[in-house]
XYZ file of C-alpha atoms in Angstrom:
392
model
C 104.345 -38.365 83.548
C 103.712 -35.034 85.253
C 101.838 -33.672 82.239
C 99.671 -36.785 82.129
C 98.811 -36.290 85.818
C 97.814 -32.697 85.091
C 95.757 -33.886 82.139
C 93.993 -36.526 84.278
C 93.096 -33.924 86.887
C 91.831 -31.411 84.320
C 89.770 -34.017 82.452
C 88.216 -35.160 85.717
C 86.977 -31.668 86.466
C 85.385 -31.148 83.073
C 83.546 -34.467 83.371
C 85.545 -36.480 80.811
C 86.057 -39.455 83.098
C 86.961 -42.038 80.449
C 89.739 -39.840 79.044
C 90.837 -38.946 82.587
C 91.103 -42.636 83.440
C 93.338 -43.232 80.418
C 95.553 -40.254 81.296
C 95.943 -41.423 84.913
C 96.896 -44.932 83.768
C 99.488 -43.515 81.357
C 100.854 -41.282 84.127
C 101.163 -44.239 86.485
C 103.094 -46.255 83.884
C 105.449 -43.351 83.179
C 106.172 -42.701 86.857
C 106.654 -46.396 87.621
C 109.242 -46.530 84.843
C 111.050 -43.410 86.062
C 110.818 -44.395 89.733
C 109.169 -41.139 90.817
C 107.305 -41.834 94.063
C 105.888 -38.300 94.001
C 104.397 -38.861 90.556
C 103.177 -42.382 91.360
C 101.268 -41.139 94.401
C 99.565 -38.411 92.397
C 98.673 -40.827 89.583
C 97.141 -43.185 92.147
C 95.278 -40.277 93.763
C 93.656 -39.338 90.479
C 92.887 -42.985 89.682
C 91.205 -43.331 93.074
C 89.267 -40.106 92.575
C 88.036 -41.271 89.162
C 86.951 -44.616 90.623
C 85.026 -42.755 93.321
C 83.278 -40.478 90.826
C 82.355 -43.522 88.745
C 80.754 -45.081 91.807
C 83.361 -47.781 92.465
C 83.865 -46.990 96.134
C 85.611 -50.196 97.230
C 88.149 -49.919 94.415
C 88.710 -46.246 95.270
C 89.347 -47.073 98.919
C 91.916 -49.744 98.022
C 93.777 -47.454 95.598
C 93.814 -44.492 97.984
C 94.950 -46.535 100.991
C 97.840 -47.681 98.800
C 98.609 -44.131 97.683
C 98.882 -42.849 101.256
C 101.024 -45.815 102.279
C 103.323 -45.213 99.288
C 103.679 -41.530 100.197
C 104.532 -42.354 103.801
C 106.962 -45.146 102.927
C 108.555 -43.204 100.071
C 109.807 -40.267 102.122
C 106.867 -37.902 101.597
C 105.057 -38.406 104.912
C 104.911 -34.665 105.641
C 104.843 -33.437 102.080
C 102.480 -32.698 99.219
C 101.948 -36.341 98.115
C 100.785 -37.426 101.581
C 98.476 -34.416 101.853
C 96.949 -35.215 98.455
C 96.490 -38.921 99.198
C 94.998 -38.193 102.619
C 92.497 -35.712 101.174
C 91.116 -38.197 98.655
C 91.138 -41.068 101.149
C 89.179 -38.931 103.626
C 86.583 -38.314 100.903
C 86.231 -42.032 100.125
C 86.061 -43.051 103.792
C 83.412 -40.416 104.389
C 81.256 -41.884 101.609
C 81.455 -45.259 103.362
C 80.612 -43.520 106.662
C 83.879 -44.677 108.229
C 83.702 -41.684 110.550
C 86.265 -42.860 113.098
C 88.855 -43.232 110.327
C 87.838 -39.863 108.869
C 88.341 -38.158 112.240
C 91.709 -39.851 112.702
C 92.947 -38.749 109.280
C 91.584 -35.208 109.522
C 93.181 -34.719 112.931
C 96.526 -35.736 111.427
C 96.317 -34.231 107.953
C 93.699 -31.432 107.795
C 96.172 -28.628 108.559
C 98.704 -30.110 106.145
C 96.062 -30.318 103.413
C 95.095 -26.680 104.010
C 98.714 -25.539 103.720
C 99.945 -27.848 100.928
C 96.882 -29.057 99.064
C 95.396 -27.711 95.863
C 92.109 -25.799 96.338
C 89.777 -28.722 95.605
C 91.532 -30.865 98.207
C 91.166 -28.080 100.770
C 87.495 -27.501 99.917
C 86.509 -31.161 100.059
C 88.382 -31.871 103.286
C 87.058 -28.827 105.135
C 83.486 -29.486 104.062
C 83.772 -33.045 105.348
C 85.186 -31.634 108.611
C 82.155 -29.323 108.807
C 79.727 -32.200 108.268
C 81.407 -34.320 110.914
C 81.350 -31.319 113.266
C 77.626 -30.937 112.583
C 77.074 -34.544 113.588
C 79.384 -34.620 116.576
C 79.338 -31.048 117.952
C 76.393 -29.196 116.438
C 75.451 -26.477 113.998
C 77.519 -23.666 115.534
C 80.763 -25.640 115.366
C 80.030 -26.672 111.769
C 79.492 -23.029 110.789
C 82.820 -22.146 112.395
C 84.635 -24.693 110.198
C 82.950 -23.221 107.108
C 83.913 -19.718 108.197
C 87.545 -20.836 108.380
C 87.225 -22.215 104.845
C 85.822 -18.885 103.635
C 88.666 -17.015 105.307
C 91.202 -19.303 103.642
C 89.562 -18.678 100.269
C 89.652 -14.923 100.818
C 93.279 -15.131 101.912
C 94.393 -16.892 98.717
C 91.821 -15.033 96.549
C 90.029 -18.211 95.458
C 86.394 -17.333 94.771
C 85.244 -20.946 94.349
C 86.557 -21.839 97.794
C 84.566 -18.984 99.320
C 81.481 -19.899 97.281
C 81.751 -23.586 98.224
C 81.675 -22.655 101.908
C 78.536 -20.544 101.372
C 76.928 -23.362 99.384
C 77.578 -25.879 102.162
C 76.259 -23.446 104.753
C 73.079 -23.158 102.673
C 72.744 -26.952 102.698
C 73.103 -27.041 106.477
C 70.657 -24.153 106.938
C 68.033 -26.082 104.958
C 68.447 -29.054 107.290
C 68.370 -26.668 110.245
C 65.017 -25.315 109.053
C 66.189 -21.765 108.318
C 65.021 -21.409 104.719
C 65.493 -17.631 104.509
C 69.124 -17.929 105.572
C 69.653 -20.841 103.185
C 68.356 -18.755 100.290
C 70.733 -15.921 101.185
C 73.748 -18.230 101.561
C 73.033 -19.941 98.248
C 72.711 -16.572 96.542
C 76.136 -15.624 97.893
C 77.607 -18.854 96.500
C 76.096 -18.279 93.064
C 78.187 -15.151 92.625
C 81.052 -17.450 91.619
C 80.847 -18.572 87.994
C 83.607 -21.064 88.828
C 81.364 -22.800 91.371
C 78.550 -23.230 88.865
C 80.949 -24.463 86.169
C 83.363 -26.714 88.065
C 81.478 -27.589 91.276
C 77.998 -28.128 89.899
C 77.697 -31.410 91.786
C 77.983 -29.446 95.021
C 75.673 -26.582 94.047
C 72.862 -28.345 92.172
C 71.566 -30.696 94.936
C 71.537 -27.821 97.425
C 69.686 -25.543 95.030
C 67.094 -28.276 94.416
C 66.609 -28.931 98.135
C 65.982 -25.234 98.582
C 63.281 -25.392 95.884
C 61.724 -28.374 97.675
C 61.813 -26.528 101.002
C 60.065 -23.618 99.273
C 57.400 -26.053 97.978
C 58.434 -25.470 94.348
C 58.269 -29.205 93.716
C 57.358 -29.314 90.017
C 60.137 -26.872 89.180
C 62.634 -29.052 91.042
C 61.400 -32.280 89.430
C 61.914 -30.922 85.931
C 65.496 -29.867 86.655
C 66.379 -33.061 88.536
C 65.204 -35.257 85.657
C 67.378 -33.342 83.203
C 70.412 -33.410 85.509
C 69.987 -37.141 86.099
C 70.029 -37.920 82.378
C 73.196 -35.865 81.881
C 74.998 -37.485 84.839
C 74.125 -40.978 83.583
C 75.455 -40.156 80.116
C 78.734 -38.907 81.624
C 79.160 -42.008 83.798
C 79.190 -40.035 87.062
C 77.556 -42.820 89.045
C 78.351 -41.348 92.470
C 76.472 -38.229 91.426
C 73.717 -40.362 89.870
C 73.265 -42.005 93.279
C 72.786 -38.624 94.944
C 70.369 -37.528 92.226
C 68.264 -40.689 92.618
C 67.936 -39.886 96.337
C 67.037 -36.287 95.533
C 64.547 -37.413 92.871
C 62.921 -39.733 95.407
C 62.512 -36.830 97.839
C 60.913 -34.658 95.181
C 58.530 -37.413 94.070
C 57.447 -37.963 97.678
C 56.646 -34.277 98.066
C 54.713 -34.466 94.788
C 52.680 -37.284 96.415
C 54.034 -39.830 93.920
C 54.835 -42.194 96.770
C 55.136 -45.418 94.764
C 57.481 -43.793 92.246
C 59.424 -42.227 95.100
C 59.973 -45.596 96.749
C 61.019 -47.231 93.473
C 63.557 -44.458 92.902
C 64.917 -44.889 96.416
C 65.186 -48.658 95.933
C 67.390 -48.019 92.865
C 69.676 -45.859 94.978
C 69.771 -48.382 97.828
C 70.615 -51.281 95.516
C 73.592 -49.461 94.020
C 74.760 -48.023 97.340
C 74.664 -51.392 99.112
C 76.668 -53.052 96.351
C 79.449 -50.460 96.502
C 79.319 -49.557 100.205
C 77.947 -46.003 99.982
C 76.169 -44.926 103.168
C 76.792 -41.247 103.731
C 74.694 -39.845 100.849
C 71.581 -41.138 102.627
C 72.613 -39.685 105.985
C 73.516 -36.298 104.531
C 70.170 -36.170 102.712
C 68.500 -35.865 106.117
C 65.948 -37.525 108.355
C 63.200 -37.547 105.751
C 65.237 -39.828 103.481
C 66.283 -42.054 106.364
C 62.638 -42.448 107.372
C 61.762 -43.258 103.747
C 64.430 -45.991 103.679
C 62.813 -47.609 106.717
C 59.401 -47.368 105.050
C 60.827 -49.078 101.957
C 62.202 -51.851 104.145
C 58.729 -52.386 105.612
C 57.130 -52.481 102.144
C 59.787 -54.167 100.003
C 61.601 -56.327 102.545
C 64.959 -57.615 101.350
C 65.138 -55.078 98.521
C 66.419 -52.916 101.370
C 69.120 -55.262 102.740
C 69.336 -55.512 106.508
C 73.124 -54.808 106.556
C 72.524 -51.580 104.635
C 69.801 -50.506 107.060
C 72.084 -51.228 110.028
C 74.925 -49.248 108.457
C 72.560 -46.349 107.847
C 71.171 -46.218 111.368
C 74.496 -46.804 113.123
C 75.659 -43.211 112.785
C 72.855 -40.814 111.922
C 73.458 -37.111 111.425
C 72.362 -34.911 114.287
C 71.975 -31.156 113.974
C 70.321 -30.361 117.277
C 71.274 -30.304 120.940
C 68.661 -31.403 123.417
C 67.944 -28.941 126.211
C 66.264 -29.234 129.626
C 63.222 -27.398 128.233
C 62.537 -30.195 125.761
C 60.574 -32.425 128.105
C 58.587 -29.553 129.579
C 57.593 -28.164 126.170
C 56.833 -31.608 124.734
C 54.112 -31.989 127.390
C 52.360 -28.872 126.101
C 51.812 -30.472 122.680
C 49.145 -33.086 122.074
C 50.126 -36.388 120.468
C 48.643 -35.305 117.124
C 50.352 -31.896 117.273
C 53.625 -33.659 117.928
C 53.019 -35.928 114.890
C 52.354 -32.871 112.720
C 55.490 -31.160 114.049
C 57.619 -34.211 113.250
C 56.415 -34.254 109.633
C 56.837 -30.499 109.373
C 60.473 -30.871 110.452
C 60.970 -33.515 107.758
C 59.897 -30.980 105.145
C 56.366 -32.175 104.411
C 53.922 -29.550 103.140
C 50.338 -29.276 104.416
C 48.880 -31.620 101.805
C 51.557 -34.255 102.430
C 50.930 -34.057 106.199
C 47.219 -34.463 105.517
C 47.856 -37.558 103.383
C 50.340 -39.052 105.834
C 48.158 -38.657 108.937
C 44.800 -39.188 107.191
C 43.422 -35.872 108.404
C 41.843 -32.988 106.487
C 43.720 -29.889 105.338
C 41.734 -27.592 107.681
C 42.680 -29.886 110.580
C 46.352 -29.676 109.604
C 46.130 -25.875 109.573
C 44.456 -25.883 112.991
C 47.248 -28.033 114.421
C 49.863 -25.722 112.902
C 48.258 -22.654 114.466
C 48.275 -24.348 117.866
C 51.894 -25.460 117.436
C 52.953 -21.906 116.535
C 51.086 -20.564 119.540
C 52.554 -23.067 122.006
C 56.100 -22.624 120.691
C 55.650 -18.848 120.346
C 56.650 -19.042 116.681
C 55.653 -16.600 113.951
C 55.536 -19.213 111.181
C 56.204 -22.862 110.360
C 59.914 -22.295 109.662
C 60.440 -20.639 113.029
C 58.401 -23.376 114.722
C 60.765 -26.027 113.355
C 63.828 -24.009 114.403
C 62.492 -23.590 117.948
C 61.499 -27.248 118.140
C 64.974 -28.327 117.053
C 66.679 -26.069 119.574
C 64.463 -27.482 122.316
C 65.038 -31.072 121.240
C 61.424 -31.743 120.294
C 62.365 -32.893 116.806
C 65.522 -33.932 115.015
């Protein structure tokens, strides 16, 4: 039974989900026969993880709730099985945006997971803690959580743990509008061959969003299309969902708005059926705005319950300051519109198309925005605007 659990875990991480599913089922049968609660919990954990990776979120939640209950009732409430079950349940609840439950479980189990969990459990849990901190407490607190993850990785000499923290910090820096820092953080993460080999689903979307932020749209589109085909062939439907969202973003920046909306509708349809919410929130304000646009254009193809779930808890990476109102009055309505689109990642041509103004007019507005905010460039303008609460 134990060897089958190990096999299920290993197969999961090399992308062989069908074989992993078979190994986990065999492990569960063996441990049920032997009466090993420890082994049963782990078999259920891996079954739940596989369900999650295959995009079956509701099934994953049911299995992982059962695994944690079994660990607690079977005498392992403060041991390795409970830590493992809690880590995977936290991941599934986060996908469903059940943030209150995530915070409750992390407050109870995060330290235990860090001390007893295997590296992937530690990485995933701490990154979720960082994302919740970003939403609830702000960018500085989120960076502190990631720094603790890096320190833990250095302490146990686990390069992928360190690299994963840098990769997540790059993702947050992109959303924060600091593209230079994001590029540096991502470069630091790419020093780990283990990250690129075994955590590609963490690294690739961040690397593509950096390309989009750098206006290298065609380069990103080519790579996203290839990655999407591979993920579909491997049955990684949770990852496919994220790639559809990413593809939609890239198409929008390429001014393929109809194709972008169709791609987003695909993602919404799958997500609504299975209960995924968080991938849209973590993708940022631009995607959330695009979902609302799709609702206006396509109606019930964007179900109202999904839209409500999406807007109930939206990610926030800024703190409003007293200067916000004063500075907002120095911008004209049109300058404010341009600034909003700039913060969403639109390039000059996309802003021109969106607001029905000429490119020279866009550039004039940007010069005035930089002057009024005392910014050296568009990236700094967005950073200042976010700090002052002018944009989200």
